[in-house]
Structure formats: structure tokens, C-alpha cells
Amino acid sequence: MRITQLMAAFMTTLTVVGCSSLGTQFTTVAEPDSGDKARVRVVRAATAFVRAIPGQDCLDWSAPGAGTVIGGMVGASGYKDRKIDMPVSALSKQHTSAEMYVAANKPIVFAMLTGPDSRLSCSVSATFVPEKNKDYEVFFGMDRKVCVANVVSLSEPNTKVEFSHPEDSCKK
């Protein structure tokens, strides 16, 4: 029975990822070499992997720089457990996290997808435009068997960060 569940979850993962570039699972997401930057901590509170697409506000896994932020069972580990001196949060103390630099004033998509080692199969994404020299935290988890995402500012904790959930491919 357990092997059947694992195979079903793996096939679901391949189906969701299949239309995209599977290569992003094996590549760490690119950080900007120059220009204005912001810092982002991704926190994962579910058995899943997280990928990102810099410079996009829609799903295009073949976009330049797309790749893994926090890896799963197979592929790149991304920036898992990396620290770049960001302010500590309660969530980052409790769950797996990854800290990275992103281009400021350009959209970026983060997406979580449960893997074959998860009891449930779901995915969720969040896109926003980080501001220069600011710190953000992107949270992915599960609430009542539903994948959830949230984006908060660590630089300005009382400021709401506008983000959306891109579900559509950039290629139409």
C-alpha cells in the first residue's frame, strides 16, 4: 500500500512538473550578479520542495535563472539552511529555511510543490516585487490539508506585502 501511495505522489509531482522544465529541480535558482538587491528568506513548513523564477510574475520554468530554493528528495538542495544574516523570525526557528538575494524592483515567483514523501499532494505559488535593500520572508505550509503561502516584510513588520498566486503559464 505504501509503495502505491509513493508512486501516486511521484506521478502527481511529475505531472505537475512535467509541463515545466524538470531541469529546474536540478539547478539552484540564480541570484543577481549586480544591480539593486533585496533579501528573501523562504520558510517551508511542509514536506515539499520550493522553486523560484526570477524576473517573472507567471509560471515559466524555462526562464533564465529559474531553479530550486529548497530541494526535496531528489535534485538540487538549493539554498537550504543557508544564512545571510537576516533578522530571525519565529517561523525560521521552527522550520526549514533558505536565505537568498533577489533582484529588487522586479517580480519573482516562488512555488512550493509537495513531493513523493508527503502524505498529501498540492502546490501553491506566490509572486511579489521586492524593494531595494529590504528583507522579506516567504512562508509555505499546509493548513487543513491545503497548501498555503504568505509574504511578510521583515524590514517593515507593520507593512502589508502585496503578493498574488500565479497559476497560469507565461506561455499562452
Coordinates of C-alpha atoms in Angstrom, one line a residue:
M1 CA 0.0 0.0 0.0
R2 CA 2.8 2.5 0.9
I3 CA 4.6 1.9 -2.4
T4 CA 1.3 2.6 -4.2
Q5 CA 1.0 5.9 -2.4
L6 CA 4.6 6.9 -3.1
M7 CA 4.2 6.1 -6.8
A8 CA 0.9 8.0 -7.0
A9 CA 2.5 11.0 -5.3
F10 CA 5.6 10.8 -7.6
M11 CA 3.4 10.6 -10.7
T12 CA 1.4 13.6 -9.5
T13 CA 4.6 15.5 -9.0
L14 CA 5.8 14.6 -12.5
T15 CA 2.5 15.6 -14.0
V16 CA 2.6 19.0 -12.3
V17 CA 6.2 19.5 -13.1
G18 CA 6.1 17.7 -16.4
C19 CA 4.8 20.6 -18.3
S20 CA 7.6 22.7 -16.9
S21 CA 11.3 22.3 -17.2
L22 CA 12.3 19.4 -15.0
G23 CA 15.8 20.8 -15.1
T24 CA 14.9 23.5 -12.5
Q25 CA 14.7 20.7 -10.0
F26 CA 18.4 20.0 -10.5
T27 CA 19.6 23.7 -10.6
T28 CA 19.8 26.2 -7.8
V29 CA 17.9 29.4 -8.5
A30 CA 20.2 32.1 -9.7
E31 CA 21.0 35.1 -7.6
P32 CA 21.6 38.5 -9.2
D33 CA 25.3 39.4 -10.0
S34 CA 24.7 43.1 -9.9
G35 CA 22.1 45.8 -9.5
D36 CA 19.7 46.6 -6.7
K37 CA 19.0 43.7 -4.4
A38 CA 16.7 42.6 -1.6
R39 CA 17.0 39.6 0.7
V40 CA 14.4 36.8 0.9
R41 CA 14.1 34.0 3.4
V42 CA 11.9 31.1 2.3
V43 CA 10.4 29.1 5.1
R44 CA 9.0 25.6 4.4
A45 CA 6.7 24.0 7.0
A46 CA 5.6 21.1 4.8
T47 CA 7.3 18.1 3.2
A48 CA 7.9 19.8 -0.1
F49 CA 10.4 21.5 -2.3
V50 CA 10.4 25.1 -3.2
R51 CA 11.5 26.6 -6.5
A52 CA 11.7 30.2 -7.8
I53 CA 11.5 32.1 -11.1
P54 CA 13.4 35.4 -11.0
G55 CA 12.0 38.2 -13.2
Q56 CA 8.6 36.7 -13.7
D57 CA 5.1 37.0 -12.3
C58 CA 3.8 33.9 -14.1
L59 CA 4.9 30.3 -14.3
D60 CA 7.7 29.7 -16.8
W61 CA 10.2 27.1 -15.6
S62 CA 12.3 27.5 -18.6
A63 CA 13.0 31.2 -17.8
P64 CA 16.7 32.2 -17.2
G65 CA 17.7 31.7 -13.6
A66 CA 14.7 29.5 -12.6
G67 CA 15.7 26.8 -10.1
T68 CA 15.5 25.3 -6.7
V69 CA 15.4 27.3 -3.4
I70 CA 14.8 24.3 -1.0
G71 CA 15.3 20.9 -2.5
G72 CA 13.4 17.7 -1.9
M73 CA 14.4 14.1 -2.0
V74 CA 15.9 14.3 -5.5
G75 CA 17.7 17.1 -7.2
A76 CA 19.5 20.3 -6.1
S77 CA 19.3 21.3 -2.4
G78 CA 19.2 25.0 -3.4
Y79 CA 20.0 27.3 -0.5
K80 CA 18.5 25.0 2.1
D81 CA 19.8 26.1 5.6
R82 CA 21.8 29.0 4.2
K83 CA 22.0 32.1 6.4
I84 CA 22.9 35.6 5.2
D85 CA 22.4 37.5 8.5
M86 CA 18.7 38.2 8.0
P87 CA 16.6 39.1 11.1
V88 CA 15.5 35.9 12.8
S89 CA 11.8 35.1 12.9
A90 CA 9.7 32.7 14.9
L91 CA 9.0 30.7 11.8
S92 CA 12.6 30.4 10.7
K93 CA 13.4 29.0 14.2
Q94 CA 10.8 26.2 13.8
H95 CA 11.1 25.2 10.1
T96 CA 13.4 24.6 7.3
S97 CA 14.5 27.8 5.7
A98 CA 16.8 29.2 3.0
E99 CA 18.1 32.8 2.6
M100 CA 18.9 34.3 -0.7
Y101 CA 19.5 37.6 -2.6
V102 CA 17.0 38.6 -5.3
A103 CA 16.8 41.4 -7.8
A104 CA 14.9 44.4 -6.3
N105 CA 12.1 46.1 -8.2
K106 CA 11.5 43.0 -10.4
P107 CA 8.9 40.3 -9.8
I108 CA 9.8 36.9 -8.6
V109 CA 7.7 33.8 -8.3
F110 CA 8.2 31.2 -5.5
A111 CA 6.4 27.9 -5.7
M112 CA 6.0 25.0 -3.3
L113 CA 5.2 21.5 -4.5
T114 CA 4.8 18.5 -2.2
G115 CA 6.9 15.6 -3.1
P116 CA 6.5 11.8 -3.1
D117 CA 7.4 11.7 0.6
S118 CA 4.4 13.8 1.5
R119 CA 1.1 12.4 2.6
L120 CA -0.8 15.0 0.5
S121 CA -0.3 16.3 -3.0
C122 CA -0.7 20.0 -3.5
S123 CA 1.1 23.1 -4.8
V124 CA 0.9 26.8 -4.3
S125 CA 2.8 29.8 -5.6
A126 CA 3.4 33.5 -4.6
T127 CA 4.8 36.3 -6.6
F128 CA 5.7 39.8 -5.5
V129 CA 8.1 42.7 -6.2
P130 CA 10.8 43.1 -3.5
E131 CA 12.1 46.6 -2.8
K132 CA 15.7 47.6 -2.7
N133 CA 17.6 46.8 0.5
K134 CA 14.6 45.3 2.2
D135 CA 14.2 41.8 3.8
Y136 CA 11.2 39.5 3.2
E137 CA 10.0 36.2 4.4
V138 CA 8.0 33.9 2.1
F139 CA 6.2 31.1 4.1
F140 CA 4.9 27.9 2.6
G141 CA 3.0 25.3 4.6
M142 CA -0.2 23.4 4.9
D143 CA -3.4 24.3 6.7
R144 CA -6.2 21.8 7.0
K145 CA -4.8 19.8 4.1
V146 CA -4.5 22.8 1.8
C147 CA -1.2 24.4 0.7
V148 CA -0.8 28.0 1.8
A149 CA 1.7 30.8 1.1
N150 CA 2.3 34.2 2.8
V151 CA 4.8 37.0 2.2
V152 CA 5.8 39.4 5.0
S153 CA 8.3 42.3 5.3
L154 CA 11.0 41.8 7.9
S155 CA 12.2 45.3 7.4
E156 CA 8.8 46.9 8.0
P157 CA 6.8 44.3 10.0
N158 CA 3.6 46.5 10.1
T159 CA 3.6 47.0 6.3
K160 CA 1.4 44.6 4.2
V161 CA 3.3 43.0 1.3
E162 CA 1.1 42.7 -1.8
F163 CA 1.5 39.3 -3.4
S164 CA -0.5 37.1 -5.8
H165 CA -0.8 33.5 -6.6
P166 CA 0.2 32.9 -10.2
E167 CA -1.5 29.8 -11.6
D168 CA -1.1 30.4 -15.3
S169 CA 1.8 29.7 -17.5
C170 CA 3.5 32.6 -19.1
K171 CA 3.2 30.8 -22.4
K172 CA -0.3 31.3 -23.8

